[in-house]
PDB file of C-alpha atoms in Angstrom:
ATOM      1  CA  MET A   1     -17.823   1.293  30.972  1.00  0.00           C
ATOM      2  CA  ILE A   2     -20.881   2.810  29.171  1.00  0.00           C
ATOM      3  CA  ALA A   3     -20.964   6.599  29.260  1.00  0.00           C
ATOM      4  CA  ILE A   4     -23.964   8.320  30.380  1.00  0.00           C
ATOM      5  CA  LYS A   5     -24.281  11.886  28.980  1.00  0.00           C
ATOM      6  CA  ASN A   6     -25.429  14.744  31.128  1.00  0.00           C
ATOM      7  CA  GLY A   7     -27.479  17.850  29.781  1.00  0.00           C
ATOM      8  CA  GLN A   8     -24.427  19.900  28.898  1.00  0.00           C
ATOM      9  CA  GLU A   9     -22.753  16.927  27.064  1.00  0.00           C
ATOM     10  CA  LEU A  10     -26.067  16.185  25.142  1.00  0.00           C
ATOM     11  CA  ALA A  11     -26.347  19.883  24.019  1.00  0.00           C
ATOM     12  CA  ALA A  12     -22.873  19.712  22.472  1.00  0.00           C
ATOM     13  CA  MET A  13     -23.590  16.266  21.004  1.00  0.00           C
ATOM     14  CA  ARG A  14     -26.784  17.430  19.483  1.00  0.00           C
ATOM     15  CA  GLN A  15     -25.036  20.128  17.625  1.00  0.00           C
ATOM     16  CA  ALA A  16     -22.388  17.614  16.460  1.00  0.00           C
ATOM     17  CA  CYS A  17     -25.103  15.258  15.164  1.00  0.00           C
ATOM     18  CA  LYS A  18     -26.936  18.097  13.439  1.00  0.00           C
ATOM     19  CA  ILE A  19     -23.790  18.876  11.464  1.00  0.00           C
ATOM     20  CA  THR A  20     -23.220  15.116  10.808  1.00  0.00           C
ATOM     21  CA  ALA A  21     -26.744  14.751   9.549  1.00  0.00           C
ATOM     22  CA  ALA A  22     -26.474  17.730   7.160  1.00  0.00           C
ATOM     23  CA  ALA A  23     -23.128  16.402   5.852  1.00  0.00           C
ATOM     24  CA  ARG A  24     -24.956  13.005   5.104  1.00  0.00           C
ATOM     25  CA  ALA A  25     -27.712  14.937   3.254  1.00  0.00           C
ATOM     26  CA  LEU A  26     -25.346  17.050   1.283  1.00  0.00           C
ATOM     27  CA  ALA A  27     -23.596  13.760   0.138  1.00  0.00           C
ATOM     28  CA  GLY A  28     -26.878  12.219  -0.741  1.00  0.00           C
ATOM     29  CA  GLU A  29     -27.706  15.234  -2.952  1.00  0.00           C
ATOM     30  CA  MET A  30     -24.365  14.810  -4.801  1.00  0.00           C
ATOM     31  CA  VAL A  31     -25.119  11.136  -5.649  1.00  0.00           C
ATOM     32  CA  ARG A  32     -25.690  11.192  -9.356  1.00  0.00           C
ATOM     33  CA  PRO A  33     -24.081   9.688 -12.549  1.00  0.00           C
ATOM     34  CA  GLY A  34     -20.712  11.311 -13.430  1.00  0.00           C
ATOM     35  CA  VAL A  35     -19.809  12.570  -9.976  1.00  0.00           C
ATOM     36  CA  SER A  36     -16.684  11.039  -8.365  1.00  0.00           C
ATOM     37  CA  THR A  37     -16.755   9.568  -4.862  1.00  0.00           C
ATOM     38  CA  LYS A  38     -13.592  11.806  -4.294  1.00  0.00           C
ATOM     39  CA  ALA A  39     -15.630  14.962  -5.097  1.00  0.00           C
ATOM     40  CA  ILE A  40     -18.416  13.975  -2.618  1.00  0.00           C
ATOM     41  CA  ASP A  41     -15.731  13.421   0.142  1.00  0.00           C
ATOM     42  CA  LYS A  42     -14.116  16.876  -0.607  1.00  0.00           C
ATOM     43  CA  ALA A  43     -17.512  18.632  -0.359  1.00  0.00           C
ATOM     44  CA  VAL A  44     -18.463  16.823   2.873  1.00  0.00           C
ATOM     45  CA  ARG A  45     -15.038  17.713   4.417  1.00  0.00           C
ATOM     46  CA  GLU A  46     -15.317  21.340   3.471  1.00  0.00           C
ATOM     47  CA  PHE A  47     -18.829  21.608   4.764  1.00  0.00           C
ATOM     48  CA  ILE A  48     -17.967  19.892   8.184  1.00  0.00           C
ATOM     49  CA  LEU A  49     -14.965  22.264   8.480  1.00  0.00           C
ATOM     50  CA  GLY A  50     -17.185  25.266   7.644  1.00  0.00           C
ATOM     51  CA  GLN A  51     -19.333  24.422  10.418  1.00  0.00           C
ATOM     52  CA  GLY A  52     -16.431  24.619  12.938  1.00  0.00           C
ATOM     53  CA  ALA A  53     -16.215  20.978  13.259  1.00  0.00           C
ATOM     54  CA  LYS A  54     -13.821  18.305  12.317  1.00  0.00           C
ATOM     55  CA  PRO A  55     -14.384  15.211  10.190  1.00  0.00           C
ATOM     56  CA  SER A  56     -14.383  12.267  12.693  1.00  0.00           C
ATOM     57  CA  PHE A  57     -13.142   9.684  10.183  1.00  0.00           C
ATOM     58  CA  LEU A  58     -10.190  11.667   8.735  1.00  0.00           C
ATOM     59  CA  HIS A  59      -7.085   9.830   9.912  1.00  0.00           C
ATOM     60  CA  TYR A  60      -8.999   7.683  12.460  1.00  0.00           C
ATOM     61  CA  ASN A  61      -6.886   4.662  12.797  1.00  0.00           C
ATOM     62  CA  GLY A  62      -5.222   5.796   9.511  1.00  0.00           C
ATOM     63  CA  PHE A  63      -8.377   6.004   7.455  1.00  0.00           C
ATOM     64  CA  PRO A  64      -7.430   8.444   4.602  1.00  0.00           C
ATOM     65  CA  ALA A  65     -10.664  10.248   4.006  1.00  0.00           C
ATOM     66  CA  SER A  66     -13.484  12.150   5.702  1.00  0.00           C
ATOM     67  CA  THR A  67     -16.293   9.857   4.542  1.00  0.00           C
ATOM     68  CA  CYS A  68     -16.561   6.081   3.891  1.00  0.00           C
ATOM     69  CA  ILE A  69     -18.232   5.788   0.510  1.00  0.00           C
ATOM     70  CA  SER A  70     -19.198   2.179  -0.301  1.00  0.00           C
ATOM     71  CA  VAL A  71     -20.589   1.465  -3.898  1.00  0.00           C
ATOM     72  CA  ASN A  72     -22.773  -1.649  -4.776  1.00  0.00           C
ATOM     73  CA  ASN A  73     -21.028  -4.802  -3.300  1.00  0.00           C
ATOM     74  CA  VAL A  74     -18.843  -2.648  -0.913  1.00  0.00           C
ATOM     75  CA  VAL A  75     -20.409  -2.911   2.539  1.00  0.00           C
ATOM     76  CA  ILE A  76     -18.587  -0.456   4.594  1.00  0.00           C
ATOM     77  CA  HIS A  77     -15.217   1.659   4.754  1.00  0.00           C
ATOM     78  CA  GLY A  78     -14.987   2.190   1.046  1.00  0.00           C
ATOM     79  CA  ILE A  79     -12.221   4.880   0.303  1.00  0.00           C
ATOM     80  CA  PRO A  80     -13.269   7.797  -1.957  1.00  0.00           C
ATOM     81  CA  ASP A  81     -11.417   7.847  -5.174  1.00  0.00           C
ATOM     82  CA  GLY A  82     -11.624   8.838  -8.763  1.00  0.00           C
ATOM     83  CA  TYR A  83     -14.486   6.471  -9.465  1.00  0.00           C
ATOM     84  CA  LEU A  84     -17.402   8.116 -11.401  1.00  0.00           C
ATOM     85  CA  LEU A  85     -20.848   6.943 -10.161  1.00  0.00           C
ATOM     86  CA  GLN A  86     -22.811   5.253 -12.768  1.00  0.00           C
ATOM     87  CA  ASP A  87     -26.532   4.957 -13.276  1.00  0.00           C
ATOM     88  CA  GLY A  88     -27.807   1.947 -11.265  1.00  0.00           C
ATOM     89  CA  ASP A  89     -25.240   2.194  -8.490  1.00  0.00           C
ATOM     90  CA  ILE A  90     -26.301   2.164  -4.941  1.00  0.00           C
ATOM     91  CA  VAL A  91     -24.020   4.393  -2.823  1.00  0.00           C
ATOM     92  CA  SER A  92     -23.537   4.103   0.929  1.00  0.00           C
ATOM     93  CA  VAL A  93     -22.208   7.273   2.608  1.00  0.00           C
ATOM     94  CA  ASP A  94     -20.980   6.995   6.289  1.00  0.00           C
ATOM     95  CA  VAL A  95     -19.953  10.254   7.907  1.00  0.00           C
ATOM     96  CA  GLY A  96     -19.041  11.592  11.212  1.00  0.00           C
ATOM     97  CA  ALA A  97     -18.397  15.064  12.632  1.00  0.00           C
ATOM     98  CA  TYR A  98     -16.594  16.095  15.828  1.00  0.00           C
ATOM     99  CA  TYR A  99     -17.797  19.196  17.601  1.00  0.00           C
ATOM    100  CA  LYS A 100     -17.185  20.686  21.049  1.00  0.00           C
ATOM    101  CA  GLY A 101     -15.867  17.393  22.234  1.00  0.00           C
ATOM    102  CA  PHE A 102     -18.405  14.998  20.976  1.00  0.00           C
ATOM    103  CA  HIS A 103     -18.873  12.972  17.753  1.00  0.00           C
ATOM    104  CA  GLY A 104     -22.121  12.381  15.522  1.00  0.00           C
ATOM    105  CA  ASP A 105     -22.209   9.301  13.369  1.00  0.00           C
ATOM    106  CA  CYS A 106     -24.613   8.428  10.655  1.00  0.00           C
ATOM    107  CA  ALA A 107     -24.958   6.663   7.319  1.00  0.00           C
ATOM    108  CA  ALA A 108     -27.493   6.071   4.427  1.00  0.00           C
ATOM    109  CA  THR A 109     -27.516   4.334   1.166  1.00  0.00           C
ATOM    110  CA  PHE A 110     -28.610   6.475  -1.932  1.00  0.00           C
ATOM    111  CA  PRO A 111     -29.671   5.258  -5.294  1.00  0.00           C
ATOM    112  CA  CYS A 112     -27.754   6.724  -8.312  1.00  0.00           C
ATOM    113  CA  GLY A 113     -29.975   7.562 -11.051  1.00  0.00           C
ATOM    114  CA  THR A 114     -32.371   4.568 -11.845  1.00  0.00           C
ATOM    115  CA  VAL A 115     -31.797   1.411  -9.842  1.00  0.00           C
ATOM    116  CA  SER A 116     -33.031  -2.031 -10.002  1.00  0.00           C
ATOM    117  CA  ALA A 117     -36.307  -3.003  -8.057  1.00  0.00           C
ATOM    118  CA  GLU A 118     -34.305  -5.316  -6.005  1.00  0.00           C
ATOM    119  CA  ALA A 119     -31.551  -2.589  -5.159  1.00  0.00           C
ATOM    120  CA  GLU A 120     -34.374  -0.347  -4.167  1.00  0.00           C
ATOM    121  CA  ARG A 121     -35.991  -2.956  -1.934  1.00  0.00           C
ATOM    122  CA  LEU A 122     -32.586  -3.538  -0.341  1.00  0.00           C
ATOM    123  CA  ILE A 123     -32.285   0.098   0.369  1.00  0.00           C
ATOM    124  CA  GLN A 124     -35.695   0.464   1.924  1.00  0.00           C
ATOM    125  CA  VAL A 125     -35.538  -2.728   3.938  1.00  0.00           C
ATOM    126  CA  THR A 126     -32.207  -1.721   5.367  1.00  0.00           C
ATOM    127  CA  LYS A 127     -33.522   1.689   6.526  1.00  0.00           C
ATOM    128  CA  GLN A 128     -36.745   0.175   7.803  1.00  0.00           C
ATOM    129  CA  SER A 129     -34.768  -2.382   9.942  1.00  0.00           C
ATOM    130  CA  PHE A 130     -33.218   0.538  11.828  1.00  0.00           C
ATOM    131  CA  PHE A 131     -36.689   1.789  12.817  1.00  0.00           C
ATOM    132  CA  GLU A 132     -37.871  -1.698  13.775  1.00  0.00           C
ATOM    133  CA  GLY A 133     -34.685  -1.866  15.979  1.00  0.00           C
ATOM    134  CA  ILE A 134     -35.268   1.497  17.800  1.00  0.00           C
ATOM    135  CA  ARG A 135     -38.829   0.389  18.723  1.00  0.00           C
ATOM    136  CA  PHE A 136     -36.765  -1.320  21.627  1.00  0.00           C
ATOM    137  CA  ALA A 137     -34.183   1.464  22.141  1.00  0.00           C
ATOM    138  CA  ARG A 138     -35.925   2.350  25.501  1.00  0.00           C
ATOM    139  CA  LYS A 139     -35.231   2.369  29.124  1.00  0.00           C
ATOM    140  CA  GLY A 140     -35.282  -1.043  30.521  1.00  0.00           C
ATOM    141  CA  HIS A 141     -34.705  -3.027  27.376  1.00  0.00           C
ATOM    142  CA  ARG A 142     -31.466  -4.706  26.725  1.00  0.00           C
ATOM    143  CA  VAL A 143     -29.172  -4.052  23.785  1.00  0.00           C
ATOM    144  CA  SER A 144     -29.869  -7.357  22.058  1.00  0.00           C
ATOM    145  CA  ASP A 145     -33.586  -6.469  21.852  1.00  0.00           C
ATOM    146  CA  ILE A 146     -32.596  -3.853  19.307  1.00  0.00           C
ATOM    147  CA  SER A 147     -30.300  -6.544  17.601  1.00  0.00           C
ATOM    148  CA  HIS A 148     -32.922  -9.267  17.444  1.00  0.00           C
ATOM    149  CA  ALA A 149     -35.627  -6.863  16.006  1.00  0.00           C
ATOM    150  CA  ILE A 150     -33.237  -5.800  13.245  1.00  0.00           C
ATOM    151  CA  GLN A 151     -32.200  -9.329  12.312  1.00  0.00           C
ATOM    152  CA  THR A 152     -35.929 -10.579  12.338  1.00  0.00           C
ATOM    153  CA  TYR A 153     -37.106  -7.823  10.006  1.00  0.00           C
ATOM    154  CA  VAL A 154     -34.193  -8.161   7.668  1.00  0.00           C
ATOM    155  CA  GLU A 155     -34.298 -11.953   7.334  1.00  0.00           C
ATOM    156  CA  SER A 156     -38.185 -11.918   6.967  1.00  0.00           C
ATOM    157  CA  ASN A 157     -37.486  -9.864   3.792  1.00  0.00           C
ATOM    158  CA  GLY A 158     -34.968 -12.315   2.503  1.00  0.00           C
ATOM    159  CA  PHE A 159     -31.795 -10.432   3.182  1.00  0.00           C
ATOM    160  CA  SER A 160     -28.908 -11.098   5.600  1.00  0.00           C
ATOM    161  CA  VAL A 161     -27.350  -8.998   8.331  1.00  0.00           C
ATOM    162  CA  VAL A 162     -23.573  -8.578   8.479  1.00  0.00           C
ATOM    163  CA  ARG A 163     -22.074 -10.311  11.547  1.00  0.00           C
ATOM    164  CA  SER A 164     -18.469  -9.137  11.327  1.00  0.00           C
ATOM    165  CA  PHE A 165     -19.219  -5.412  12.070  1.00  0.00           C
ATOM    166  CA  VAL A 166     -21.660  -3.983  14.572  1.00  0.00           C
ATOM    167  CA  GLY A 167     -22.999  -0.652  15.858  1.00  0.00           C
ATOM    168  CA  HIS A 168     -21.628   0.976  18.960  1.00  0.00           C
ATOM    169  CA  GLY A 169     -21.811   3.586  21.591  1.00  0.00           C
ATOM    170  CA  VAL A 170     -20.790   6.995  20.512  1.00  0.00           C
ATOM    171  CA  GLY A 171     -19.880  10.284  22.248  1.00  0.00           C
ATOM    172  CA  ALA A 172     -16.628  11.787  23.340  1.00  0.00           C
ATOM    173  CA  GLN A 173     -15.101   8.787  21.512  1.00  0.00           C
ATOM    174  CA  LEU A 174     -16.249   7.778  18.149  1.00  0.00           C
ATOM    175  CA  HIS A 175     -16.448   4.133  19.187  1.00  0.00           C
ATOM    176  CA  GLU A 176     -17.560   3.577  22.828  1.00  0.00           C
ATOM    177  CA  GLU A 177     -19.132   0.768  24.708  1.00  0.00           C
ATOM    178  CA  PRO A 178     -21.441  -1.071  24.209  1.00  0.00           C
ATOM    179  CA  GLU A 179     -21.337  -2.940  20.959  1.00  0.00           C
ATOM    180  CA  VAL A 180     -24.707  -2.957  19.266  1.00  0.00           C
ATOM    181  CA  PRO A 181     -24.901  -6.085  16.966  1.00  0.00           C
ATOM    182  CA  ASN A 182     -27.662  -6.305  14.183  1.00  0.00           C
ATOM    183  CA  PHE A 183     -28.217  -9.906  15.141  1.00  0.00           C
ATOM    184  CA  GLY A 184     -28.835 -12.138  18.089  1.00  0.00           C
ATOM    185  CA  SER A 185     -31.316 -13.407  20.620  1.00  0.00           C
ATOM    186  CA  PRO A 186     -33.205 -10.802  22.808  1.00  0.00           C
ATOM    187  CA  GLY A 187     -32.726 -10.200  26.412  1.00  0.00           C
ATOM    188  CA  ARG A 188     -28.960 -10.095  26.442  1.00  0.00           C
ATOM    189  CA  GLY A 189     -26.242  -7.413  26.806  1.00  0.00           C
ATOM    190  CA  PRO A 190     -26.434  -4.204  29.048  1.00  0.00           C
ATOM    191  CA  ARG A 191     -29.715  -2.762  30.115  1.00  0.00           C
ATOM    192  CA  LEU A 192     -30.596   0.589  28.419  1.00  0.00           C
ATOM    193  CA  LEU A 193     -30.420   3.652  30.554  1.00  0.00           C
ATOM    194  CA  PRO A 194     -31.431   7.284  29.823  1.00  0.00           C
ATOM    195  CA  GLY A 195     -28.363   9.278  28.713  1.00  0.00           C
ATOM    196  CA  MET A 196     -26.820   6.361  26.615  1.00  0.00           C
ATOM    197  CA  THR A 197     -26.060   7.234  23.122  1.00  0.00           C
ATOM    198  CA  LEU A 198     -25.891   4.508  20.444  1.00  0.00           C
ATOM    199  CA  ALA A 199     -24.840   4.388  16.872  1.00  0.00           C
ATOM    200  CA  ILE A 200     -27.268   1.846  15.536  1.00  0.00           C
ATOM    201  CA  GLU A 201     -26.367   0.699  12.051  1.00  0.00           C
ATOM    202  CA  PRO A 202     -27.854  -2.171  10.046  1.00  0.00           C
ATOM    203  CA  MET A 203     -25.539  -3.389   7.297  1.00  0.00           C
ATOM    204  CA  VAL A 204     -27.638  -5.620   5.048  1.00  0.00           C
ATOM    205  CA  ASN A 205     -26.561  -7.934   2.151  1.00  0.00           C
ATOM    206  CA  ALA A 206     -28.698  -9.004  -0.626  1.00  0.00           C
ATOM    207  CA  GLY A 207     -27.042 -12.474  -0.453  1.00  0.00           C
ATOM    208  CA  VAL A 208     -25.141 -14.227   2.359  1.00  0.00           C
ATOM    209  CA  TYR A 209     -23.883 -12.192   5.384  1.00  0.00           C
ATOM    210  CA  ASP A 210     -20.141 -13.167   4.864  1.00  0.00           C
ATOM    211  CA  VAL A 211     -17.741 -10.357   4.127  1.00  0.00           C
ATOM    212  CA  ARG A 212     -14.029  -9.860   3.248  1.00  0.00           C
ATOM    213  CA  VAL A 213     -11.543  -7.103   3.694  1.00  0.00           C
ATOM    214  CA  LEU A 214      -9.579  -6.068   0.706  1.00  0.00           C
ATOM    215  CA  GLN A 215      -5.776  -5.628   0.758  1.00  0.00           C
ATOM    216  CA  ASP A 216      -6.049  -1.899   1.763  1.00  0.00           C
ATOM    217  CA  GLY A 217      -7.181  -2.938   5.013  1.00  0.00           C
ATOM    218  CA  TRP A 218     -10.355  -0.921   4.885  1.00  0.00           C
ATOM    219  CA  THR A 219     -12.626  -1.646   1.969  1.00  0.00           C
ATOM    220  CA  THR A 220     -15.004  -4.480   2.982  1.00  0.00           C
ATOM    221  CA  VAL A 221     -17.001  -6.313   0.298  1.00  0.00           C
ATOM    222  CA  THR A 222     -19.757  -9.009   0.213  1.00  0.00           C
ATOM    223  CA  SER A 223     -17.991 -12.402  -0.206  1.00  0.00           C
ATOM    224  CA  ASP A 224     -20.551 -13.305  -3.047  1.00  0.00           C
ATOM    225  CA  GLY A 225     -20.293 -10.042  -4.880  1.00  0.00           C
ATOM    226  CA  LYS A 226     -24.071  -9.122  -4.225  1.00  0.00           C
ATOM    227  CA  LEU A 227     -25.174  -5.710  -3.119  1.00  0.00           C
ATOM    228  CA  SER A 228     -25.087  -4.251   0.351  1.00  0.00           C
ATOM    229  CA  ALA A 229     -26.835  -1.363   2.002  1.00  0.00           C
ATOM    230  CA  HIS A 230     -26.218   0.552   5.197  1.00  0.00           C
ATOM    231  CA  TYR A 231     -28.308   2.945   7.335  1.00  0.00           C
ATOM    232  CA  GLU A 232     -27.292   4.517  10.598  1.00  0.00           C
ATOM    233  CA  ASN A 233     -28.216   7.237  13.209  1.00  0.00           C
ATOM    234  CA  THR A 234     -26.987   8.238  16.542  1.00  0.00           C
ATOM    235  CA  VAL A 235     -29.724   7.626  19.040  1.00  0.00           C
ATOM    236  CA  LEU A 236     -30.241   8.967  22.516  1.00  0.00           C
ATOM    237  CA  ILE A 237     -31.929   6.702  25.124  1.00  0.00           C
ATOM    238  CA  THR A 238     -34.416   8.729  27.177  1.00  0.00           C
ATOM    239  CA  ASP A 239     -37.217   8.150  29.826  1.00  0.00           C
ATOM    240  CA  GLY A 240     -39.641   7.634  27.047  1.00  0.00           C
ATOM    241  CA  GLU A 241     -39.260   7.423  23.020  1.00  0.00           C
ATOM    242  CA  PRO A 242     -35.751   7.269  21.654  1.00  0.00           C
ATOM    243  CA  GLU A 243     -34.519  10.550  20.163  1.00  0.00           C
ATOM    244  CA  ILE A 244     -32.705  10.344  16.904  1.00  0.00           C
ATOM    245  CA  LEU A 245     -29.906  12.973  17.124  1.00  0.00           C
ATOM    246  CA  THR A 246     -28.621  12.911  13.556  1.00  0.00           C
ATOM    247  CA  VAL A 247     -31.511  14.853  12.119  1.00  0.00           C
ATOM    248  CA  ALA A 248     -30.591  17.941  10.389  1.00  0.00           C
ATOM    249  CA  GLU A 249     -33.102  21.043  10.417  1.00  0.00           C
ATOM    250  CA  GLU A 250     -31.891  21.693   6.765  1.00  0.00           C
ATOM    251  CA  SER A 251     -29.620  19.714   4.536  1.00  0.00           C
ATOM    252  CA  ARG A 252     -27.048  22.400   4.611  1.00  0.00           C
ATOM    253  CA  LEU A 253     -27.924  23.961   8.073  1.00  0.00           C
TER     254      LEU A 253
END
């Protein structure tokens, strides 16, 4: 069943999402050569806790960190460790915060130092594909209208969308119905209604869309070793324009 949030629930969720967005911004500010992914994770965890919230990802299904930090050919679910970021890396940070009974969820890919033109284009196409998708995140459309718009834009730019992982509803649970794929034919899936909250998250590969999960059971990489980028926001369906909830008023609130 797809949860429809009421006004009181949305007020709490907006706060959770602001904290989440500020945590993402903090992580992005830390992406520079010589910084470890573990240091970014620690800073994000401390920030979220300092806001009176909890990191949504920490211990979620056994995940060992507060953020997913995925570098270069890692698509999603990268586990922060002692790796020192290098000039030219692209760094995807996925973060969630749980506050007053609700989750926020967002992600972005940040360039580390000076990156290649192709890497920069991948980052920008991935981000823009999200905005192409939410043009259809409106009352009366169907979930796959969002999916189709994302896929069409990504593929028109010569990249591919990951098929093995998809977006999702988000709210009292980190993962709720419905699934929100980044591919597919339009006019399918549940019809969108005001009060639905969706984590829309294109995962875009420079090469083929196939991925594989490493032995740790989390780290997901491109099957061909090429770069991948990720962009995500929590979005509210309204009676009019969609509302992006994961927008921070200031990067550190």
